Tab-separated table of C-alpha atoms and ligand atoms in Angstrom:
chain	number	residue	atom	x	y	z
A	1	MET	CA	0.000	0.000	0.000
A	2	THR	CA	1.019	3.616	-0.517
A	3	LYS	CA	0.325	6.048	2.317
A	4	GLN	CA	1.007	9.736	2.652
A	5	ILE	CA	1.906	10.816	6.190
A	6	THR	CA	2.036	14.447	7.282
A	7	VAL	CA	4.463	15.016	10.136
A	8	LEU	CA	4.084	17.964	12.520
A	9	PRO	CA	7.246	17.959	14.683
A	10	GLY	CA	6.417	21.010	16.823
A	11	ASP	CA	8.659	22.131	19.659
A	12	GLY	CA	11.090	20.887	22.312
A	13	ILE	CA	11.535	17.121	22.055
A	14	GLY	CA	8.807	17.000	19.360
A	15	PRO	CA	11.278	16.872	16.413
A	16	GLU	CA	13.403	14.228	18.183
A	17	VAL	CA	10.518	11.851	18.844
A	18	VAL	CA	8.816	12.191	15.448
A	19	GLN	CA	12.130	11.495	13.751
A	20	ALA	CA	12.320	8.271	15.761
A	21	ALA	CA	8.789	7.281	14.755
A	22	GLU	CA	9.489	8.071	11.104
A	23	LYS	CA	12.486	5.698	11.190
A	24	VAL	CA	10.309	2.949	12.604
A	25	LEU	CA	7.591	3.568	9.990
A	26	ARG	CA	10.231	3.393	7.241
A	27	ALA	CA	11.382	0.060	8.646
A	28	VAL	CA	7.771	-1.171	8.624
A	29	GLY	CA	7.443	-0.017	5.002
A	30	GLU	CA	10.586	-1.914	3.971
A	31	THR	CA	9.678	-5.058	5.869
A	32	PHE	CA	6.033	-5.268	4.802
A	33	ASN	CA	6.360	-3.764	1.326
A	34	HIS	CA	4.491	-0.515	1.764
A	35	GLU	CA	5.426	2.871	0.468
A	36	PHE	CA	5.156	5.548	3.130
A	37	THR	CA	5.884	9.113	2.075
A	38	PHE	CA	6.495	11.867	4.602
A	39	GLN	CA	5.690	15.512	4.289
A	40	TYR	CA	6.678	17.944	7.061
A	41	ALA	CA	4.663	20.996	8.134
A	42	PRO	CA	5.152	23.527	10.945
A	43	ILE	CA	2.879	23.831	13.980
A	44	GLY	CA	3.091	25.514	17.390
A	45	GLY	CA	6.139	27.555	18.359
A	46	GLU	CA	7.999	26.527	15.202
A	47	ALA	CA	5.155	27.893	13.083
A	48	ILE	CA	5.009	31.106	15.137
A	49	ARG	CA	8.729	31.656	14.500
A	50	LYS	CA	8.419	30.990	10.758
A	51	HIS	CA	4.957	32.324	9.956
A	52	GLU	CA	3.757	34.247	13.014
A	53	ASN	CA	0.853	31.790	13.270
A	54	PRO	CA	0.700	28.585	15.383
A	55	LEU	CA	-1.416	26.881	12.695
A	56	PRO	CA	-0.735	28.152	9.153
A	57	GLU	CA	-3.426	27.362	6.601
A	58	ALA	CA	-0.883	25.345	4.571
A	59	THR	CA	-0.387	23.046	7.590
A	60	VAL	CA	-4.130	22.415	7.852
A	61	GLU	CA	-4.231	21.608	4.110
A	62	ALA	CA	-1.243	19.256	4.397
A	63	CYS	CA	-3.097	17.398	7.154
A	64	LYS	CA	-6.453	17.241	5.393
A	65	THR	CA	-4.923	15.677	2.301
A	66	ALA	CA	-2.850	13.096	4.204
A	67	ASP	CA	-3.743	9.496	5.078
A	68	GLY	CA	-2.467	10.013	8.603
A	69	VAL	CA	-0.892	12.774	10.706
A	70	LEU	CA	1.956	12.247	13.163
A	71	LEU	CA	2.537	14.983	15.728
A	72	GLY	CA	5.353	15.531	18.228
A	73	ALA	CA	4.285	18.139	20.777
A	74	VAL	CA	3.863	21.899	20.986
A	75	GLY	CA	4.632	24.574	23.552
A	76	HIS	CA	7.627	26.404	24.918
A	77	PRO	CA	8.202	28.845	27.790
A	78	ASP	CA	9.282	31.488	25.209
A	79	PHE	CA	5.629	31.823	24.200
A	80	ASP	CA	3.985	31.670	27.622
A	81	HIS	CA	3.359	35.443	27.647
A	82	LEU	CA	1.198	35.353	24.494
A	83	PRO	CA	-2.613	35.547	24.583
A	84	GLY	CA	-4.298	32.132	24.452
A	85	SER	CA	-5.276	32.281	20.797
A	86	GLU	CA	-1.691	33.028	19.710
A	87	ARG	CA	0.135	30.419	21.816
A	88	PRO	CA	1.665	27.256	20.334
A	89	GLU	CA	-1.018	25.190	22.095
A	90	ALA	CA	-3.681	27.007	20.029
A	91	GLY	CA	-2.145	25.308	16.980
A	92	LEU	CA	-2.777	21.874	18.455
A	93	LEU	CA	-6.335	22.701	19.539
A	94	GLY	CA	-6.934	24.212	16.093
A	95	ILE	CA	-5.805	21.151	14.145
A	96	ARG	CA	-7.875	18.831	16.357
A	97	LYS	CA	-10.927	20.973	15.655
A	98	ALA	CA	-10.161	21.422	11.937
A	99	LEU	CA	-9.926	17.656	11.447
A	100	GLY	CA	-12.973	16.947	13.656
A	101	LEU	CA	-10.962	14.686	15.968
A	102	PHE	CA	-13.496	14.279	18.765
A	103	ALA	CA	-12.138	11.028	20.203
A	104	ASN	CA	-8.725	10.713	21.799
A	105	LEU	CA	-7.783	7.123	22.615
A	106	ARG	CA	-5.074	6.789	25.233
A	107	PRO	CA	-4.217	3.162	25.959
A	108	VAL	CA	-2.410	2.452	29.215
A	109	SER	CA	-0.806	-0.954	29.439
A	110	GLY	CA	2.090	-1.986	31.562
A	111	HIS	CA	5.206	-3.776	30.392
A	112	GLU	CA	6.214	-6.546	32.755
A	113	SER	CA	9.871	-5.491	32.670
A	114	LEU	CA	8.976	-1.902	33.562
A	115	ASN	CA	6.969	-2.636	36.681
A	116	ASP	CA	9.835	-1.465	38.835
A	117	ALA	CA	10.136	1.842	36.920
A	118	SER	CA	6.833	3.011	38.381
A	119	THR	CA	6.643	4.754	41.718
A	120	LEU	CA	3.739	2.416	42.494
A	121	LYS	CA	3.956	-1.102	43.854
A	122	ARG	CA	4.527	-3.934	41.373
A	123	GLU	CA	1.430	-5.870	42.532
A	124	VAL	CA	-0.806	-2.815	41.951
A	125	ILE	CA	0.302	-2.209	38.357
A	126	ASP	CA	1.261	-5.668	37.092
A	127	GLY	CA	-1.215	-6.508	34.297
A	128	VAL	CA	-2.839	-3.060	33.985
A	129	ASP	CA	-4.606	-2.704	30.625
A	130	LEU	CA	-7.021	0.174	30.276
A	131	MET	CA	-8.095	2.638	27.617
A	132	ILE	CA	-8.914	6.259	28.353
A	133	VAL	CA	-11.360	7.670	25.811
A	134	ARG	CA	-11.070	11.417	26.118
A	135	GLU	CA	-13.555	13.752	24.427
A	136	LEU	CA	-11.293	16.110	22.467
A	137	THR	CA	-13.157	18.913	20.697
A	138	GLY	CA	-15.586	20.177	23.321
A	139	GLY	CA	-15.849	21.157	26.949
A	140	LEU	CA	-13.809	23.843	28.696
A	141	TYR	CA	-11.187	23.911	25.959
A	142	PHE	CA	-13.571	25.248	23.341
A	143	GLY	CA	-16.678	26.637	25.112
A	144	GLU	CA	-17.612	30.278	24.473
A	145	PRO	CA	-17.280	32.816	25.954
A	146	LYS	CA	-13.607	32.387	26.765
A	147	GLU	CA	-12.343	35.823	27.710
A	148	ARG	CA	-11.123	38.452	30.125
A	149	ARG	CA	-13.710	41.060	31.095
A	150	GLU	CA	-14.654	43.568	33.672
A	151	ALA	CA	-16.911	42.533	36.538
A	152	GLY	CA	-17.786	44.568	39.598
A	153	GLY	CA	-14.909	46.943	39.005
A	154	GLU	CA	-12.240	44.287	38.675
A	155	GLU	CA	-10.834	41.918	36.080
A	156	GLU	CA	-12.539	38.560	35.606
A	157	ALA	CA	-11.620	35.567	33.449
A	158	VAL	CA	-14.173	33.173	31.980
A	159	ASP	CA	-13.940	29.711	30.453
A	160	THR	CA	-17.145	27.971	29.482
A	161	LEU	CA	-17.937	24.306	30.019
A	162	SER	CA	-20.628	23.197	27.617
A	163	TYR	CA	-21.565	19.932	25.925
A	164	ARG	CA	-24.231	19.163	23.382
A	165	ARG	CA	-26.120	15.882	23.416
A	166	SER	CA	-24.648	14.906	20.011
A	167	GLU	CA	-21.083	15.478	21.257
A	168	ILE	CA	-21.648	13.173	24.220
A	169	GLU	CA	-23.453	10.578	22.145
A	170	ARG	CA	-20.633	10.111	19.642
A	171	ILE	CA	-17.862	9.831	22.229
A	172	ALA	CA	-19.941	7.424	24.333
A	173	ARG	CA	-20.584	5.261	21.274
A	174	GLN	CA	-16.854	5.206	20.553
A	175	ALA	CA	-16.167	4.006	24.110
A	176	PHE	CA	-18.766	1.229	23.956
A	177	GLU	CA	-17.516	0.061	20.540
A	178	LEU	CA	-14.015	-0.227	21.980
A	179	ALA	CA	-15.250	-2.014	25.106
A	180	LYS	CA	-17.007	-4.599	22.908
A	181	VAL	CA	-13.656	-5.793	21.575
A	182	ARG	CA	-11.932	-5.500	24.941
A	183	ARG	CA	-13.314	-6.657	28.308
A	184	SER	CA	-16.835	-5.232	27.883
A	185	HIS	CA	-16.762	-2.749	30.730
A	186	VAL	CA	-17.147	1.035	30.515
A	187	THR	CA	-16.513	3.454	33.379
A	188	SER	CA	-17.943	6.867	32.596
A	189	VAL	CA	-16.189	9.526	34.636
A	190	ASP	CA	-17.951	12.777	35.513
A	191	LYS	CA	-18.694	15.326	38.217
A	192	SER	CA	-22.473	14.909	38.156
A	193	ASN	CA	-22.828	15.850	41.813
A	194	VAL	CA	-21.889	19.425	40.849
A	195	LEU	CA	-21.862	20.063	37.095
A	196	GLU	CA	-24.899	20.303	34.815
A	197	THR	CA	-22.798	19.175	31.829
A	198	SER	CA	-21.989	16.012	33.792
A	199	ARG	CA	-25.655	15.342	34.498
A	200	LEU	CA	-26.428	15.535	30.769
A	201	TRP	CA	-23.316	13.404	30.148
A	202	GLN	CA	-24.633	10.686	32.452
A	203	GLU	CA	-28.102	10.714	30.892
A	204	VAL	CA	-26.761	10.414	27.357
A	205	VAL	CA	-24.227	7.712	28.254
A	206	GLU	CA	-27.090	5.703	29.829
A	207	GLU	CA	-29.084	5.993	26.587
A	208	VAL	CA	-26.156	4.914	24.406
A	209	ALA	CA	-25.496	1.993	26.769
A	210	LYS	CA	-28.864	0.481	25.760
A	211	GLU	CA	-27.409	-0.154	22.276
A	212	PHE	CA	-24.710	-2.314	23.882
A	213	PRO	CA	-26.439	-4.840	26.146
A	214	ASP	CA	-23.296	-6.956	26.470
A	215	VAL	CA	-21.222	-4.112	27.876
A	216	THR	CA	-21.521	-3.196	31.543
A	217	LEU	CA	-21.601	0.486	32.475
A	218	GLU	CA	-20.534	2.118	35.698
A	219	HIS	CA	-20.482	5.835	36.577
A	220	MET	CA	-17.711	7.217	38.727
A	221	LEU	CA	-17.112	10.721	40.063
A	222	VAL	CA	-13.855	12.156	38.777
A	223	ASP	CA	-12.276	12.778	42.185
A	224	ASN	CA	-12.888	9.180	43.161
A	225	ALA	CA	-11.646	8.011	39.744
A	226	ALA	CA	-8.343	9.837	40.298
A	227	MET	CA	-7.925	7.936	43.548
A	228	GLN	CA	-9.088	4.551	42.169
A	229	LEU	CA	-6.543	4.787	39.317
A	230	ILE	CA	-3.776	4.624	41.892
A	231	ARG	CA	-5.493	2.321	44.404
A	232	ASP	CA	-6.614	-0.415	42.006
A	233	PRO	CA	-6.090	0.396	38.299
A	234	LYS	CA	-6.901	-3.164	37.215
A	235	GLN	CA	-10.615	-2.542	37.862
A	236	PHE	CA	-10.744	-0.400	34.679
A	237	ASP	CA	-11.255	-1.473	31.087
A	238	VAL	CA	-12.513	1.567	29.127
A	239	MET	CA	-12.800	4.952	30.864
A	240	VAL	CA	-14.746	7.601	28.972
A	241	THR	CA	-14.690	11.209	30.052
A	242	GLU	CA	-14.819	14.840	29.016
A	243	ASN	CA	-11.882	16.807	27.671
A	244	THR	CA	-10.313	18.318	30.813
A	245	PHE	CA	-10.831	15.291	33.070
A	246	GLY	CA	-9.330	13.057	30.370
A	247	ASP	CA	-6.281	15.282	30.029
A	248	ILE	CA	-5.535	15.109	33.740
A	249	LEU	CA	-6.407	11.453	34.328
A	250	SER	CA	-4.242	10.282	31.444
A	251	ASP	CA	-1.081	11.967	32.739
A	252	GLU	CA	-1.855	10.377	36.103
A	253	ALA	CA	-2.399	6.990	34.460
A	254	SER	CA	0.912	7.250	32.622
A	255	MET	CA	2.700	6.500	35.881
A	256	LEU	CA	1.096	3.058	35.863
A	257	THR	CA	3.434	2.324	32.939
A	258	GLY	CA	6.462	3.890	34.619
A	259	SER	CA	6.699	7.106	32.596
A	260	LEU	CA	4.799	9.725	30.653
A	261	GLY	CA	7.320	8.935	27.906
A	262	MET	CA	5.550	5.598	27.325
A	263	LEU	CA	1.975	6.731	26.579
A	264	PRO	CA	0.745	6.943	22.963
A	265	SER	CA	-2.525	8.329	21.653
A	266	ALA	CA	-4.767	8.323	18.616
A	267	SER	CA	-7.138	11.180	17.848
A	268	ILE	CA	-9.892	10.205	15.472
A	269	GLY	CA	-13.018	11.690	13.962
A	270	SER	CA	-15.898	10.301	11.951
A	271	ASP	CA	-14.037	10.629	8.645
A	272	GLY	CA	-10.750	11.992	7.305
A	273	PRO	CA	-7.250	11.325	8.608
A	274	GLY	CA	-6.507	10.529	12.245
A	275	LEU	CA	-3.806	12.323	14.210
A	276	TYR	CA	-1.330	10.342	16.285
A	277	GLU	CA	0.688	11.885	19.073
A	278	PRO	CA	2.342	11.010	22.362
A	279	VAL	CA	0.452	12.055	25.495
A	280	HIS	CA	3.487	13.919	26.804
A	281	GLY	CA	4.513	17.487	26.022
A	282	THR	CA	7.640	19.155	24.714
A	283	ALA	CA	9.745	18.442	27.841
A	284	PRO	CA	11.846	21.643	27.555
A	285	ASP	CA	14.002	20.373	30.450
A	286	ILE	CA	15.506	17.574	28.318
A	287	ALA	CA	15.033	18.918	24.766
A	288	GLY	CA	17.961	18.681	22.355
A	289	GLN	CA	19.935	16.286	24.564
A	290	SER	CA	18.942	12.905	23.105
A	291	LYS	CA	17.333	12.029	26.415
A	292	ALA	CA	13.714	11.791	25.256
A	293	ASN	CA	11.997	8.440	25.385
A	294	PRO	CA	10.745	7.891	21.812
A	295	LEU	CA	8.501	4.922	22.655
A	296	ALA	CA	5.283	6.940	23.178
A	297	THR	CA	5.592	8.414	19.674
A	298	ILE	CA	6.701	5.111	18.140
A	299	ALA	CA	3.671	3.433	19.699
A	300	SER	CA	1.490	6.294	18.395
A	301	ALA	CA	2.793	5.524	14.895
A	302	GLY	CA	1.800	1.909	15.597
A	303	MET	CA	-1.725	3.131	16.366
A	304	MET	CA	-1.742	4.950	13.001
A	305	LEU	CA	-0.934	1.673	11.251
A	306	LYS	CA	-3.821	0.007	13.039
A	307	TYR	CA	-6.559	2.645	13.142
A	308	SER	CA	-5.911	4.679	9.971
A	309	PHE	CA	-4.319	2.119	7.634
A	310	GLY	CA	-5.910	-1.118	8.898
A	311	MET	CA	-2.415	-2.685	9.002
A	312	ILE	CA	-2.924	-5.054	11.896
A	313	ASP	CA	0.193	-7.244	11.464
A	314	GLU	CA	2.357	-4.181	10.967
A	315	ALA	CA	0.994	-2.539	14.112
A	316	GLN	CA	1.611	-5.752	16.005
A	317	ALA	CA	5.214	-5.816	14.733
A	318	VAL	CA	5.770	-2.338	16.194
A	319	GLU	CA	4.204	-3.359	19.496
A	320	ASN	CA	6.314	-6.526	19.620
A	321	ALA	CA	9.473	-4.554	18.835
A	322	VAL	CA	8.773	-2.112	21.679
A	323	GLN	CA	8.133	-5.027	24.013
A	324	ALA	CA	11.369	-6.697	22.882
A	325	VAL	CA	13.640	-3.706	23.504
A	326	LEU	CA	12.164	-3.288	26.954
A	327	THR	CA	12.640	-6.970	27.736
A	328	GLU	CA	16.250	-6.677	26.560
A	329	GLY	CA	16.663	-3.987	29.201
A	330	LEU	CA	17.141	-0.900	27.048
A	331	ARG	CA	16.193	2.190	29.085
A	332	THR	CA	16.055	5.926	28.428
A	333	GLY	CA	16.598	8.036	31.553
A	334	ASP	CA	12.913	8.314	32.452
A	335	ILE	CA	12.510	4.537	32.833
A	336	ALA	CA	16.014	3.576	33.992
A	337	GLY	CA	16.367	2.281	37.508
A	338	GLU	CA	19.195	3.256	39.806
A	339	GLY	CA	22.573	2.207	38.415
A	340	GLU	CA	21.026	1.035	35.114
A	341	ALA	CA	22.705	2.089	31.855
A	342	VAL	CA	20.887	4.912	30.078
A	343	ALA	CA	20.266	4.716	26.323
A	344	THR	CA	19.939	7.749	24.049
A	345	THR	CA	16.842	8.445	21.959
A	346	GLU	CA	18.735	7.188	18.884
A	347	GLU	CA	19.924	3.960	20.539
A	348	MET	CA	16.413	3.133	21.667
A	349	THR	CA	15.061	3.917	18.185
A	350	GLU	CA	17.680	1.831	16.376
A	351	ALA	CA	16.896	-1.122	18.629
A	352	VAL	CA	13.181	-0.881	17.769
A	353	VAL	CA	14.038	-0.584	14.055
A	354	ARG	CA	16.203	-3.723	14.271
A	355	HIS	CA	13.377	-5.711	15.828
A	356	VAL	CA	10.825	-4.492	13.288
A	357	LYS	CA	13.149	-5.512	10.433
A	358	SER	CA	13.545	-9.001	11.838
A	359	SER	CA	9.791	-9.528	12.253
B	401	NAD	P1	5.775	17.563	29.632
B	401	NAD	O1	4.925	16.402	29.310
B	401	NAD	O2	6.446	18.228	28.510
B	401	NAD	O3	6.896	17.126	30.704
B	401	NAD	C1	6.590	16.649	32.012
B	401	NAD	C2	7.775	15.857	32.559
B	401	NAD	O4	7.859	14.603	31.871
B	401	NAD	C3	9.117	16.539	32.339
B	401	NAD	O5	9.951	16.258	33.433
B	401	NAD	C4	9.673	15.865	31.104
B	401	NAD	O6	11.087	15.840	31.025
B	401	NAD	C5	9.113	14.462	31.222
B	401	NAD	N1	8.886	13.860	29.909
B	401	NAD	C6	7.880	14.153	29.054
B	401	NAD	N2	8.013	13.450	27.928
B	401	NAD	C7	9.104	12.687	28.066
B	401	NAD	C8	9.769	11.736	27.210
B	401	NAD	N3	9.309	11.423	25.995
B	401	NAD	N4	10.902	11.159	27.672
B	401	NAD	C9	11.378	11.439	28.895
B	401	NAD	N5	10.797	12.318	29.735
B	401	NAD	C10	9.677	12.942	29.325
B	401	NAD	O7	4.836	18.596	30.417
B	401	NAD	P2	5.122	20.092	30.922
B	401	NAD	O8	6.535	20.223	31.353
B	401	NAD	O9	4.031	20.397	31.840
B	401	NAD	O10	4.886	20.980	29.615
B	401	NAD	C11	5.936	21.466	28.779
B	401	NAD	C12	5.338	22.098	27.521
B	401	NAD	O11	4.702	21.089	26.733
B	401	NAD	C13	4.256	23.153	27.793
B	401	NAD	O12	4.462	24.194	26.891
B	401	NAD	C14	2.951	22.443	27.484
B	401	NAD	O13	1.936	23.287	27.026
B	401	NAD	C15	3.390	21.500	26.389
B	401	NAD	N6	2.548	20.291	26.263
B	401	NAD	C16	2.242	19.897	25.007
B	401	NAD	C17	1.532	18.730	24.799
B	401	NAD	C18	1.201	18.341	23.400
B	401	NAD	O14	1.662	18.951	22.473
B	401	NAD	N7	0.398	17.312	23.199
B	401	NAD	C19	1.179	17.935	25.893
B	401	NAD	C20	1.523	18.354	27.176
B	401	NAD	C21	2.220	19.535	27.356
B	402	IPM	C1	-2.352	17.017	25.670
B	402	IPM	C2	-1.863	18.409	26.012
B	402	IPM	C3	-2.749	19.440	25.337
B	402	IPM	C4	-4.151	19.267	25.907
B	402	IPM	C5	-2.307	20.909	25.465
B	402	IPM	C6	-0.875	21.108	25.071
B	402	IPM	C7	-3.181	21.807	24.662
B	402	IPM	O1	-1.773	18.589	27.386
B	402	IPM	O2	-2.411	16.685	24.477
B	402	IPM	O3	-2.644	16.238	26.580
B	402	IPM	O4	-4.450	19.763	27.008
B	402	IPM	O5	-4.971	18.630	25.246
B	403	MN	MN1	-2.093	16.748	28.532
């Protein structure tokens, strides 16, 4: 097959990790006889520097015409003083919206050999396998008004949390569909004891659940969910939740795998190309030093093979290769134990490439 991939490297460690994933995709292409072509486009801080715009129109076009989009990460302290709509992060929110990517799938599964890299006890995390389904184009991130204004003689800031029935319906359906091919359990996470949006969320999720009689549904308040993720993460199969809760819970859940540098994600809509990106950010503290763990982005590329290209064996080869390098004991700094040798981003990448080529 021939596939056109648009790569948005972004800022900080973004370029380092997408380069790693591109190498792995090239190895998959060679091994399984596919032709992957790569086209680069600027987003975030890089795009602000070059075009004074975090999301140039040409970048949106390059994404719309691609078969899949691979993104590093955006954001840098240099731009923290800018108004919200001009920050690098606005580029990421803009491309998610422009491509209609309402569902963000964030799988969290442990690797046996990494159990000791987590700050949590081995017996708590051993065998964790859950999927966070985060609503991605609604909620507090996008609600209007979003502004500074005057109120009672002083400055006030407003963000708006709103959800329409149709937005909840489609994300709930996505979660149930995924649960059907997993362990048939959905935990819907909300704050229905306080928020009206959560009460509508619960109602709509209940309605959608009727279409899936073989899937069990449980509702959990978000504060409790944050605690349960650490107390007993193995109780979860699919967790579905709104944009902000999903953002926070997934960074928390990353520690079940040992590091934020391990967590991939797929952002998908009802049609058009999906966007694949690590859950982590630009890690300015380690950028440009070959310290970044590339596995989250490599695994995100694996999700592209599976969800956008339907290449199941190829995706499995990437997953197996990641598993193999971890079993061999290769460790970037974020997952290395005390006294363990630390591999560079390139060494880790080359090891994955080697395994893919021998699959
Ligand atoms: P971060 O995820 O960039 O970093 C948090 C911590 O995790 C840091 O100590 C970092 O070194 C470490 N880390 C992250 N990824 C790693 C990897 N692959 N390998 C090894 N260690 C890794 O979060 P932050 O520091 O809060 O944010 C930094 C910038 O990134 C901000 O500008 C923020 O807006 C942006 N950000 C972007 C995205 C995205 O583009 N999807 C996501 C989160 C944060
Ligand atoms: C993520 C990030 C983004 C988000 C930011 C950078 C806009 O934290 O992808 O998790 O909050 O969605
Ligand atoms: Mn986040």
